[in-house]
Amino acid sequence: QVFVDCTGDGGLGMAAGAAFTHGREARTQFQEDLAPIEADRKTLGSTLLFMARKHDRPMPFTPPPWARKITGEDMVHRQWGDLGAEFTYEYGFWWLEWGGHLDTVKDNEAIRDELLAILFGVWDYVKNQGDFAAENWALDWFGVVPGKRENRRFIGQHILTEADVLTSVAHRDAIAYGGWPIDIHPVHGFDQKDAPPCVWTAVPLLYDIPLRSCVARDLKNLMFAGRNISASHVAFASTRVMATCSVIGEGVGVAAAHAVKLGLKPADLPGDARAMQAIRQAILQGDGFLIGLDREDEDNLLRQATLSASSERADGPVSHVLSGQNRALSAQGGVAGDRLRPGTHRWISSTLPASITAEWDGPREISHMEILFDTGLHRLLTLTQSDTYLSKMVWGQPPPETVREFAVEVRQGSEWVTLCEVSENVQRRWQHSFDQPISCAGLRITVKRTWGNTEARIVRWAAWSWRARV
């Protein structure tokens, strides 16, 4: 009874007859300064990436006869060849883009062929047309499936626009958020040699993506997630990137599950205040984030307890484990106004080992416990072929903030009993369920080691009774 189109090209929804749009809207349609004066069918183009490797000897390259003949004039606005830059030859060139003036579905093979001609022509230029420190470099891999940026966009109950993105309009049915710049590319891609390969318009703050932009306007049981959501071409230029698409996918997935569980139609969810409350809280319960929304946690037994810590920093008191927020935010490029929840939203000790203790005035029955550790979400972490970009990330182990070794104890009577000891932890969200409820008058977490930091960091701590969890 519930379908979610995550096909990118919108194949499922199109076949079902869902309304969609294609191309760029006129500037006056949504009052968007970044839109063209007149509407057209043009989109962002597609790209074929390549990877190259540096060897210990010269690696000659002979292009295929059908490769383009590239000149310096073609490369004026393209970032390339600077071996001190963030993206060097091993990464390939994201600006190998073409086909926005065509249909990126129907003309996909022609676009692929032309992109291959451009790719080999550019590599020939790098290797053979000048001194670009590429003598020992060789192609290691190249794509043959164009990476699409844009095709169909469904028309939902709300069309996200430039104003939604740039002014961070609050939506009561928000199920995701974005923050990537409005990233608009010339429709003719590489052939538009007189223009830069992209123009970025900074997004001042994180912005809401409402469920209404992910629910079909005309079909009761169709939802969508990814780069086919209901957005203008301009707003889409921000939402289309994969990290944002992933967050949308999580939010839509939670909403779809809620609809299935209660027998509701997706089309009715955004206007149902109770349903939206449950969906949005479920996203937070899964360690997601929504702008300006606190996690409701009345059934958390630790709210009835007295909390104490062996040590704490001034910016990380133990009370923060009950703050209802699981992200630290800034007004600079983050969240502003009455939607901002300032603070670290985590307990931070001043030494190691360190512990936090919760004690009640009498026994409580506990069936489930959860701890959210700090895993350095401010750090860069992404898949990349760029050696320079990769060097900025922590690889081979969890981020240094992550708790590596800890123990959980329960107080029964006057005795503290070790419930479990965990070593080599790599998880942010640690959960423990009991086969049978356990009666205790206190809980204690002792952090013994991290993966590098000299203090313990815990974002959230919760425990529930059997009845509350059911």
CSV table of C-alpha atoms in Angstrom, one decimal:
chain,number,residue,atom,x,y,z
A,1,GLN,CA,0.0,0.0,0.0
A,2,VAL,CA,3.0,2.3,0.2
A,3,PHE,CA,5.6,2.8,-2.5
A,4,VAL,CA,8.7,4.9,-2.4
A,5,ASP,CA,10.5,5.9,-5.6
A,6,CYS,CA,14.2,6.2,-5.0
A,7,THR,CA,15.2,5.5,-8.6
A,8,GLY,CA,16.8,8.9,-9.2
A,9,ASP,CA,15.3,9.1,-12.7
A,10,GLY,CA,11.8,8.7,-11.2
A,11,GLY,CA,11.0,5.6,-13.3
A,12,LEU,CA,8.4,4.2,-10.9
A,13,GLY,CA,6.4,7.3,-10.3
A,14,MET,CA,6.4,8.2,-14.0
A,15,ALA,CA,5.1,4.7,-14.9
A,16,ALA,CA,2.4,5.2,-12.3
A,17,GLY,CA,1.3,8.5,-13.7
A,18,ALA,CA,2.7,10.8,-11.0
A,19,ALA,CA,3.0,14.4,-12.1
A,20,PHE,CA,6.6,15.6,-12.6
A,21,THR,CA,8.6,18.4,-14.1
A,22,HIS,CA,11.8,18.5,-16.1
A,23,GLY,CA,14.2,21.4,-16.7
A,24,ARG,CA,14.5,24.9,-15.4
A,25,GLU,CA,11.6,27.1,-14.2
A,26,ALA,CA,11.4,30.7,-15.3
A,27,ARG,CA,12.6,33.3,-12.7
A,28,THR,CA,9.1,34.6,-12.1
A,29,GLN,CA,7.4,31.2,-11.4
A,30,PHE,CA,8.8,31.0,-7.9
A,31,GLN,CA,10.4,34.4,-7.7
A,32,GLU,CA,13.9,32.9,-7.8
A,33,ASP,CA,16.8,35.2,-8.5
A,34,LEU,CA,19.0,32.3,-9.5
A,35,ALA,CA,16.6,30.9,-12.1
A,36,PRO,CA,16.9,31.8,-15.8
A,37,ILE,CA,14.6,34.5,-17.2
A,38,GLU,CA,12.8,32.0,-19.4
A,39,ALA,CA,11.8,28.4,-18.6
A,40,ASP,CA,13.4,25.6,-20.7
A,41,ARG,CA,14.0,21.8,-20.6
A,42,LYS,CA,17.6,22.0,-19.8
A,43,THR,CA,19.2,20.3,-16.8
A,44,LEU,CA,22.5,19.8,-15.1
A,45,GLY,CA,24.7,17.4,-17.1
A,46,SER,CA,26.3,14.1,-16.4
A,47,THR,CA,29.9,13.2,-15.6
A,48,LEU,CA,32.3,10.3,-16.1
A,49,LEU,CA,35.1,10.2,-13.5
A,50,PHE,CA,38.5,8.5,-13.9
A,51,MET,CA,41.2,7.6,-11.5
A,52,ALA,CA,44.9,7.8,-12.3
A,53,ARG,CA,48.0,6.5,-10.5
A,54,LYS,CA,51.6,7.8,-10.4
A,55,HIS,CA,54.3,5.3,-11.3
A,56,ASP,CA,58.0,5.2,-10.9
A,57,ARG,CA,58.7,5.5,-14.6
A,58,PRO,CA,57.2,7.4,-17.6
A,59,MET,CA,53.8,6.1,-18.7
A,60,PRO,CA,53.1,7.1,-22.3
A,61,PHE,CA,49.5,7.6,-23.5
A,62,THR,CA,48.1,7.3,-27.0
A,63,PRO,CA,44.4,8.5,-27.2
A,64,PRO,CA,41.8,6.6,-29.3
A,65,PRO,CA,41.2,8.2,-32.7
A,66,TRP,CA,37.7,9.3,-31.6
A,67,ALA,CA,39.0,11.3,-28.6
A,68,ARG,CA,38.4,15.0,-28.7
A,69,LYS,CA,41.2,17.4,-29.5
A,70,ILE,CA,41.5,19.6,-26.5
A,71,THR,CA,43.2,23.0,-26.5
A,72,GLY,CA,44.2,25.4,-23.8
A,73,GLU,CA,41.2,27.5,-24.6
A,74,ASP,CA,39.0,24.6,-23.4
A,75,MET,CA,40.7,24.5,-20.1
A,76,VAL,CA,40.8,28.1,-19.0
A,77,HIS,CA,38.0,27.8,-16.4
A,78,ARG,CA,38.8,24.3,-15.3
A,79,GLN,CA,40.7,23.5,-12.1
A,80,TRP,CA,43.3,21.0,-12.8
A,81,GLY,CA,47.0,20.1,-12.9
A,82,ASP,CA,48.0,21.8,-9.7
A,83,LEU,CA,49.6,19.0,-7.7
A,84,GLY,CA,49.4,21.0,-4.5
A,85,ALA,CA,45.6,21.3,-4.9
A,86,GLU,CA,43.0,19.3,-3.1
A,87,PHE,CA,42.0,17.3,-6.2
A,88,THR,CA,44.9,16.0,-8.3
A,89,TYR,CA,45.2,13.4,-11.1
A,90,GLU,CA,44.3,10.4,-8.9
A,91,TYR,CA,40.8,11.8,-8.3
A,92,GLY,CA,39.8,12.7,-11.9
A,93,PHE,CA,37.9,15.8,-12.8
A,94,TRP,CA,34.3,16.3,-11.7
A,95,TRP,CA,33.9,19.0,-14.4
A,96,LEU,CA,34.0,16.4,-17.2
A,97,GLU,CA,30.3,17.2,-17.6
A,98,TRP,CA,28.1,17.1,-20.7
A,99,GLY,CA,24.5,16.5,-21.8
A,100,GLY,CA,22.4,19.0,-19.9
A,101,HIS,CA,20.9,20.2,-23.1
A,102,LEU,CA,19.8,16.6,-23.9
A,103,ASP,CA,17.5,14.1,-22.2
A,104,THR,CA,19.6,12.4,-19.6
A,105,VAL,CA,17.5,9.2,-19.8
A,106,LYS,CA,16.7,8.8,-23.5
A,107,ASP,CA,20.1,10.2,-24.7
A,108,ASN,CA,22.2,8.5,-22.0
A,109,GLU,CA,24.3,6.4,-24.4
A,110,ALA,CA,25.1,9.4,-26.6
A,111,ILE,CA,26.0,11.3,-23.5
A,112,ARG,CA,28.3,8.4,-22.4
A,113,ASP,CA,30.0,8.3,-25.7
A,114,GLU,CA,30.7,12.0,-25.8
A,115,LEU,CA,31.9,12.0,-22.2
A,116,LEU,CA,34.4,9.3,-23.1
A,117,ALA,CA,35.6,11.3,-26.0
A,118,ILE,CA,36.0,14.3,-23.7
A,119,LEU,CA,37.7,12.2,-20.9
A,120,PHE,CA,40.3,10.7,-23.2
A,121,GLY,CA,40.8,14.1,-24.9
A,122,VAL,CA,41.5,15.8,-21.6
A,123,TRP,CA,43.9,13.1,-20.5
A,124,ASP,CA,45.7,13.4,-23.8
A,125,TYR,CA,46.0,17.2,-23.2
A,126,VAL,CA,47.4,16.6,-19.7
A,127,LYS,CA,49.8,13.9,-20.8
A,128,ASN,CA,51.0,15.2,-24.2
A,129,GLN,CA,50.2,18.8,-24.8
A,130,GLY,CA,52.3,20.5,-22.2
A,131,ASP,CA,54.5,20.2,-19.1
A,132,PHE,CA,52.0,19.4,-16.5
A,133,ALA,CA,54.0,17.0,-14.3
A,134,ALA,CA,52.0,14.1,-15.6
A,135,GLU,CA,54.8,12.0,-17.3
A,136,ASN,CA,54.7,9.2,-14.8
A,137,TRP,CA,50.9,9.2,-14.4
A,138,ALA,CA,48.6,6.6,-16.0
A,139,LEU,CA,44.9,6.0,-16.1
A,140,ASP,CA,43.9,3.4,-13.6
A,141,TRP,CA,40.1,3.3,-14.1
A,142,PHE,CA,37.4,5.2,-15.9
A,143,GLY,CA,33.7,5.1,-15.6
A,144,VAL,CA,31.3,4.0,-18.4
A,145,VAL,CA,28.0,4.7,-16.6
A,146,PRO,CA,27.4,8.5,-16.6
A,147,GLY,CA,26.9,10.0,-13.1
A,148,LYS,CA,23.7,11.9,-13.5
A,149,ARG,CA,23.0,15.1,-11.7
A,150,GLU,CA,19.4,15.8,-12.8
A,151,ASN,CA,16.4,14.4,-14.6
A,152,ARG,CA,12.7,14.2,-13.5
A,153,ARG,CA,11.6,16.0,-10.3
A,154,PHE,CA,8.2,14.9,-9.0
A,155,ILE,CA,5.5,17.5,-8.1
A,156,GLY,CA,4.6,16.9,-4.5
A,157,GLN,CA,2.4,18.6,-2.0
A,158,HIS,CA,5.0,21.3,-1.6
A,159,ILE,CA,7.7,22.4,-4.1
A,160,LEU,CA,10.9,23.4,-2.3
A,161,THR,CA,12.2,26.7,-3.7
A,162,GLU,CA,15.1,29.0,-3.5
A,163,ALA,CA,13.4,30.9,-0.6
A,164,ASP,CA,13.0,27.7,1.4
A,165,VAL,CA,16.7,27.0,1.0
A,166,LEU,CA,18.2,30.5,1.5
A,167,THR,CA,16.0,31.8,4.3
A,168,SER,CA,15.7,28.5,6.2
A,169,VAL,CA,11.9,28.4,6.2
A,170,ALA,CA,10.6,26.3,9.2
A,171,HIS,CA,8.3,23.4,8.2
A,172,ARG,CA,6.3,21.5,10.8
A,173,ASP,CA,6.5,18.4,8.7
A,174,ALA,CA,10.3,18.5,8.2
A,175,ILE,CA,11.8,15.0,8.0
A,176,ALA,CA,15.3,16.0,6.8
A,177,TYR,CA,17.7,18.9,6.4
A,178,GLY,CA,20.1,20.3,3.9
A,179,GLY,CA,23.0,22.7,3.8
A,180,TRP,CA,25.0,22.2,0.6
A,181,PRO,CA,25.4,25.4,-1.5
A,182,ILE,CA,23.1,26.0,-4.4
A,183,ASP,CA,25.4,24.3,-6.9
A,184,ILE,CA,24.4,25.3,-10.5
A,185,HIS,CA,26.4,24.1,-13.5
A,186,PRO,CA,26.3,25.3,-17.1
A,187,VAL,CA,23.9,23.1,-19.1
A,188,HIS,CA,26.4,22.5,-21.9
A,189,GLY,CA,29.0,21.5,-19.4
A,190,PHE,CA,32.5,21.2,-20.9
A,191,ASP,CA,31.4,22.8,-24.1
A,192,GLN,CA,30.6,26.0,-22.3
A,193,LYS,CA,34.3,27.0,-22.3
A,194,ASP,CA,33.6,30.7,-21.5
A,195,ALA,CA,31.9,29.9,-18.2
A,196,PRO,CA,33.1,28.3,-14.9
A,197,PRO,CA,32.1,24.7,-14.5
A,198,CYS,CA,29.9,25.6,-11.5
A,199,VAL,CA,28.6,28.6,-9.6
A,200,TRP,CA,28.1,28.2,-5.9
A,201,THR,CA,25.6,30.3,-3.9
A,202,ALA,CA,26.3,29.8,-0.2
A,203,VAL,CA,23.4,28.6,1.9
A,204,PRO,CA,23.6,30.7,5.1
A,205,LEU,CA,22.0,28.1,7.5
A,206,LEU,CA,20.8,24.6,7.6
A,207,TYR,CA,17.3,24.3,6.1
A,208,ASP,CA,14.2,22.0,6.5
A,209,ILE,CA,13.2,19.5,3.9
A,210,PRO,CA,9.4,18.8,4.5
A,211,LEU,CA,7.7,15.5,4.0
A,212,ARG,CA,5.3,17.3,1.7
A,213,SER,CA,8.2,17.6,-0.8
A,214,CYS,CA,8.5,13.8,-0.7
A,215,VAL,CA,4.8,12.8,-1.1
A,216,ALA,CA,3.1,12.8,-4.5
A,217,ARG,CA,0.5,15.5,-5.2
A,218,ASP,CA,-1.9,13.3,-7.0
A,219,LEU,CA,-1.3,9.7,-5.8
A,220,LYS,CA,-2.2,8.8,-2.2
A,221,ASN,CA,0.4,6.0,-1.7
A,222,LEU,CA,3.5,7.3,-3.5
A,223,MET,CA,6.5,8.8,-1.8
A,224,PHE,CA,9.9,9.7,-3.2
A,225,ALA,CA,13.5,10.3,-1.9
A,226,GLY,CA,16.7,11.3,-3.4
A,227,ARG,CA,17.3,13.6,-6.4
A,228,ASN,CA,13.7,13.3,-7.6
A,229,ILE,CA,12.0,15.1,-4.8
A,230,SER,CA,9.6,18.0,-5.3
A,231,ALA,CA,11.9,21.0,-5.7
A,232,SER,CA,12.5,23.7,-8.2
A,233,HIS,CA,15.6,23.4,-10.3
A,234,VAL,CA,17.3,26.0,-8.1
A,235,ALA,CA,16.5,24.4,-4.8
A,236,PHE,CA,17.3,21.0,-6.2
A,237,ALA,CA,20.8,22.2,-7.0
A,238,SER,CA,21.3,22.1,-3.2
A,239,THR,CA,19.3,19.0,-2.2
A,240,ARG,CA,20.7,16.7,-4.9
A,241,VAL,CA,24.0,15.8,-3.3
A,242,MET,CA,24.3,12.3,-1.9
A,243,ALA,CA,24.7,13.1,1.8
A,244,THR,CA,21.5,15.1,1.7
A,245,CYS,CA,19.7,12.5,-0.4
A,246,SER,CA,20.7,9.9,2.3
A,247,VAL,CA,19.2,12.0,5.1
A,248,ILE,CA,16.0,12.4,3.0
A,249,GLY,CA,15.9,8.6,2.5
A,250,GLU,CA,16.1,8.0,6.2
A,251,GLY,CA,13.3,10.5,7.0
A,252,VAL,CA,11.0,9.1,4.2
A,253,GLY,CA,11.8,5.5,5.3
A,254,VAL,CA,10.7,6.3,8.9
A,255,ALA,CA,7.5,8.0,7.5
A,256,ALA,CA,6.7,5.1,5.2
A,257,ALA,CA,7.2,2.6,8.1
A,258,HIS,CA,4.8,4.6,10.3
A,259,ALA,CA,2.2,4.7,7.5
A,260,VAL,CA,2.4,0.9,7.1
A,261,LYS,CA,2.3,0.3,10.8
A,262,LEU,CA,-0.9,2.3,11.4
A,263,GLY,CA,-2.5,1.7,8.0
A,264,LEU,CA,-2.3,5.4,7.0
A,265,LYS,CA,-2.0,6.8,3.5
A,266,PRO,CA,1.3,8.7,2.9
A,267,ALA,CA,-0.7,11.6,1.4
A,268,ASP,CA,-2.4,12.1,4.8
A,269,LEU,CA,0.8,12.1,6.9
A,270,PRO,CA,2.0,15.7,6.5
A,271,GLY,CA,-1.4,17.1,7.7
A,272,ASP,CA,-1.7,14.7,10.6
A,273,ALA,CA,-0.1,16.4,13.6
A,274,ARG,CA,0.0,13.2,15.7
A,275,ALA,CA,1.6,11.2,12.9
A,276,MET,CA,4.2,13.9,12.2
A,277,GLN,CA,5.1,14.1,15.9
A,278,ALA,CA,5.6,10.3,16.0
A,279,ILE,CA,7.6,10.3,12.8
A,280,ARG,CA,9.8,13.2,13.8
A,281,GLN,CA,10.5,11.7,17.2
A,282,ALA,CA,11.3,8.3,15.7
A,283,ILE,CA,14.0,10.0,13.5
A,284,LEU,CA,15.5,11.5,16.6
A,285,GLN,CA,15.3,8.2,18.5
A,286,GLY,CA,17.4,6.7,15.7
A,287,ASP,CA,20.1,9.3,16.3
A,288,GLY,CA,19.0,11.5,13.5
A,289,PHE,CA,18.7,15.3,13.6
A,290,LEU,CA,16.0,17.8,12.9
A,291,ILE,CA,16.4,21.5,13.1
A,292,GLY,CA,15.1,23.0,16.4
A,293,LEU,CA,13.5,19.8,17.6
A,294,ASP,CA,14.3,18.2,21.0
A,295,ARG,CA,13.9,14.5,21.6
A,296,GLU,CA,10.9,13.8,23.9
A,297,ASP,CA,12.2,11.5,26.6
A,298,GLU,CA,9.7,11.4,29.4
A,299,ASP,CA,9.9,7.6,29.8
A,300,ASN,CA,13.7,7.8,30.2
A,301,LEU,CA,14.2,6.6,33.8
A,302,LEU,CA,17.4,8.7,34.1
A,303,ARG,CA,15.2,11.8,34.2
A,304,GLN,CA,14.0,10.6,37.6
A,305,ALA,CA,17.5,10.0,38.9
A,306,THR,CA,20.2,12.2,40.5
A,307,LEU,CA,23.2,12.4,38.1
A,308,SER,CA,26.8,13.0,39.1
A,309,ALA,CA,30.2,12.7,37.5
A,310,SER,CA,33.7,12.0,38.7
A,311,SER,CA,34.8,15.0,36.7
A,312,GLU,CA,33.3,17.4,34.1
A,313,ARG,CA,34.3,20.3,32.0
A,314,ALA,CA,32.5,23.6,32.3
A,315,ASP,CA,31.2,23.2,28.7
A,316,GLY,CA,30.3,19.5,29.2
A,317,PRO,CA,28.3,19.1,32.4
A,318,VAL,CA,26.8,15.6,33.1
A,319,SER,CA,23.3,17.1,32.7
A,320,HIS,CA,24.0,17.4,29.0
A,321,VAL,CA,23.3,13.6,28.6
A,322,LEU,CA,19.6,14.5,29.0
A,323,SER,CA,19.6,17.7,26.9
A,324,GLY,CA,17.3,16.1,24.2
A,325,GLN,CA,19.8,17.2,21.5
A,326,ASN,CA,22.4,14.9,19.9
A,327,ARG,CA,24.3,17.4,17.8
A,328,ALA,CA,26.3,20.5,18.7
A,329,LEU,CA,25.3,23.5,16.6
A,330,SER,CA,26.6,26.9,15.8
A,331,ALA,CA,24.7,30.0,14.7
A,332,GLN,CA,27.5,30.6,12.2
A,333,GLY,CA,26.4,28.4,9.2
A,334,GLY,CA,24.3,26.2,11.4
A,335,VAL,CA,21.0,27.2,13.0
A,336,ALA,CA,19.9,30.7,14.2
A,337,GLY,CA,17.2,32.3,16.1
A,338,ASP,CA,14.7,30.4,18.3
A,339,ARG,CA,15.6,27.2,16.5
A,340,LEU,CA,19.1,27.1,17.9
A,341,ARG,CA,20.0,24.9,20.9
A,342,PRO,CA,23.4,26.2,21.9
A,343,GLY,CA,25.9,24.0,23.8
A,344,THR,CA,28.0,20.9,23.4
A,345,HIS,CA,25.1,18.6,24.3
A,346,ARG,CA,27.4,16.0,25.7
A,347,TRP,CA,29.2,15.2,29.0
A,348,ILE,CA,32.9,15.8,28.8
A,349,SER,CA,35.2,14.7,31.6
A,350,SER,CA,38.4,16.4,32.5
A,351,THR,CA,40.4,13.2,33.0
A,352,LEU,CA,40.4,9.5,32.3
A,353,PRO,CA,39.2,7.1,33.6
A,354,ALA,CA,36.0,8.9,34.3
A,355,SER,CA,32.5,7.9,35.3
A,356,ILE,CA,28.9,9.2,35.5
A,357,THR,CA,26.4,7.8,38.0
A,358,ALA,CA,22.6,7.8,38.1
A,359,GLU,CA,20.9,7.0,41.4
A,360,TRP,CA,17.2,6.8,42.4
A,361,ASP,CA,15.5,7.1,45.7
A,362,GLY,CA,14.4,3.5,45.4
A,363,PRO,CA,14.7,0.5,43.0
A,364,ARG,CA,13.7,0.8,39.4
A,365,GLU,CA,13.1,-2.0,36.9
A,366,ILE,CA,15.2,-1.6,33.7
A,367,SER,CA,14.9,-3.6,30.5
A,368,HIS,CA,16.8,-1.6,28.0
A,369,MET,CA,19.7,0.9,28.0
A,370,GLU,CA,21.2,3.1,25.4
A,371,ILE,CA,24.4,5.2,25.2
A,372,LEU,CA,25.3,7.7,22.4
A,373,PHE,CA,29.0,8.3,22.3
A,374,ASP,CA,30.7,11.3,20.6
A,375,THR,CA,32.1,10.1,17.3
A,376,GLY,CA,33.5,13.4,16.0
A,377,LEU,CA,30.7,14.3,13.7
A,378,HIS,CA,32.5,17.6,13.0
A,379,ARG,CA,35.3,15.7,11.2
A,380,LEU,CA,35.5,15.0,7.5
A,381,LEU,CA,34.6,11.5,6.7
A,382,THR,CA,33.6,10.5,3.1
A,383,LEU,CA,34.5,8.2,0.3
A,384,THR,CA,37.0,9.9,-2.0
A,385,GLN,CA,39.8,9.2,-4.5
A,386,SER,CA,41.6,12.4,-3.6
A,387,ASP,CA,44.8,11.7,-1.7
A,388,THR,CA,44.9,15.3,-0.2
A,389,TYR,CA,41.3,15.1,0.9
A,390,LEU,CA,41.8,11.7,2.3
A,391,SER,CA,44.7,12.9,4.4
A,392,LYS,CA,42.4,15.2,6.3
A,393,MET,CA,40.4,12.2,7.6
A,394,VAL,CA,40.9,9.6,10.4
A,395,TRP,CA,41.1,6.2,8.8
A,396,GLY,CA,42.0,2.8,10.2
A,397,GLN,CA,40.3,3.5,13.5
A,398,PRO,CA,37.3,5.3,14.9
A,399,PRO,CA,37.6,9.1,15.5
A,400,PRO,CA,39.7,9.9,18.6
A,401,GLU,CA,36.6,11.2,20.5
A,402,THR,CA,35.0,7.7,20.4
A,403,VAL,CA,34.9,5.7,23.7
A,404,ARG,CA,37.0,2.6,23.2
A,405,GLU,CA,36.6,0.7,26.5
A,406,PHE,CA,33.9,1.1,29.2
A,407,ALA,CA,32.0,-0.7,31.9
A,408,VAL,CA,28.4,-0.6,33.1
A,409,GLU,CA,27.5,-1.3,36.7
A,410,VAL,CA,24.2,-1.5,38.6
A,411,ARG,CA,23.7,-0.9,42.3
A,412,GLN,CA,21.7,-3.5,44.0
A,413,GLY,CA,21.3,-2.7,47.7
A,414,SER,CA,24.6,-1.3,48.8
A,415,GLU,CA,26.7,-3.2,46.2
A,416,TRP,CA,27.8,-2.2,42.7
A,417,VAL,CA,27.7,-5.1,40.4
A,418,THR,CA,29.4,-5.1,36.9
A,419,LEU,CA,26.7,-5.6,34.3
A,420,CYS,CA,29.0,-5.7,31.3
A,421,GLU,CA,32.5,-4.6,30.1
A,422,VAL,CA,33.1,-3.5,26.5
A,423,SER,CA,36.4,-3.2,24.8
A,424,GLU,CA,37.4,-2.2,21.3
A,425,ASN,CA,34.1,-0.3,20.9
A,426,VAL,CA,33.6,1.3,17.5
A,427,GLN,CA,29.9,2.2,17.7
A,428,ARG,CA,28.3,5.6,18.3
A,429,ARG,CA,25.0,4.1,19.5
A,430,TRP,CA,25.5,1.3,22.0
A,431,GLN,CA,22.4,-0.6,23.2
A,432,HIS,CA,21.8,-3.3,25.8
A,433,SER,CA,18.6,-5.2,26.4
A,434,PHE,CA,17.9,-7.6,29.2
A,435,ASP,CA,16.2,-10.9,28.8
A,436,GLN,CA,14.3,-10.1,32.0
A,437,PRO,CA,13.9,-6.7,33.7
A,438,ILE,CA,16.6,-6.0,36.2
A,439,SER,CA,15.9,-4.2,39.5
A,440,CYS,CA,18.5,-1.6,40.6
A,441,ALA,CA,18.8,1.6,42.5
A,442,GLY,CA,21.6,3.0,40.4
A,443,LEU,CA,23.5,2.9,37.2
A,444,ARG,CA,27.2,3.8,36.5
A,445,ILE,CA,29.2,4.1,33.3
A,446,THR,CA,33.0,4.1,33.6
A,447,VAL,CA,35.0,5.1,30.6
A,448,LYS,CA,38.5,3.7,30.7
A,449,ARG,CA,39.9,4.5,27.3
A,450,THR,CA,39.1,6.4,24.1
A,451,TRP,CA,40.5,6.0,20.7
A,452,GLY,CA,42.8,9.0,21.3
A,453,ASN,CA,41.2,11.8,23.4
A,454,THR,CA,42.2,12.4,27.0
A,455,GLU,CA,38.6,12.9,28.1
A,456,ALA,CA,35.4,10.9,28.0
A,457,ARG,CA,32.5,12.1,25.9
A,458,ILE,CA,28.9,10.8,26.1
A,459,VAL,CA,26.1,12.5,24.1
A,460,ARG,CA,23.1,10.7,25.6
A,461,TRP,CA,22.3,8.2,28.2
A,462,ALA,CA,18.9,6.5,28.6
A,463,ALA,CA,17.3,3.6,30.4
A,464,TRP,CA,13.7,2.3,30.2
A,465,SER,CA,11.5,0.0,32.1
A,466,TRP,CA,9.9,-3.1,30.4
A,467,ARG,CA,6.5,-1.4,30.3
A,468,ALA,CA,7.8,1.8,28.8
A,469,ARG,CA,9.7,0.1,26.0
A,470,VAL,CA,6.7,-2.1,25.1
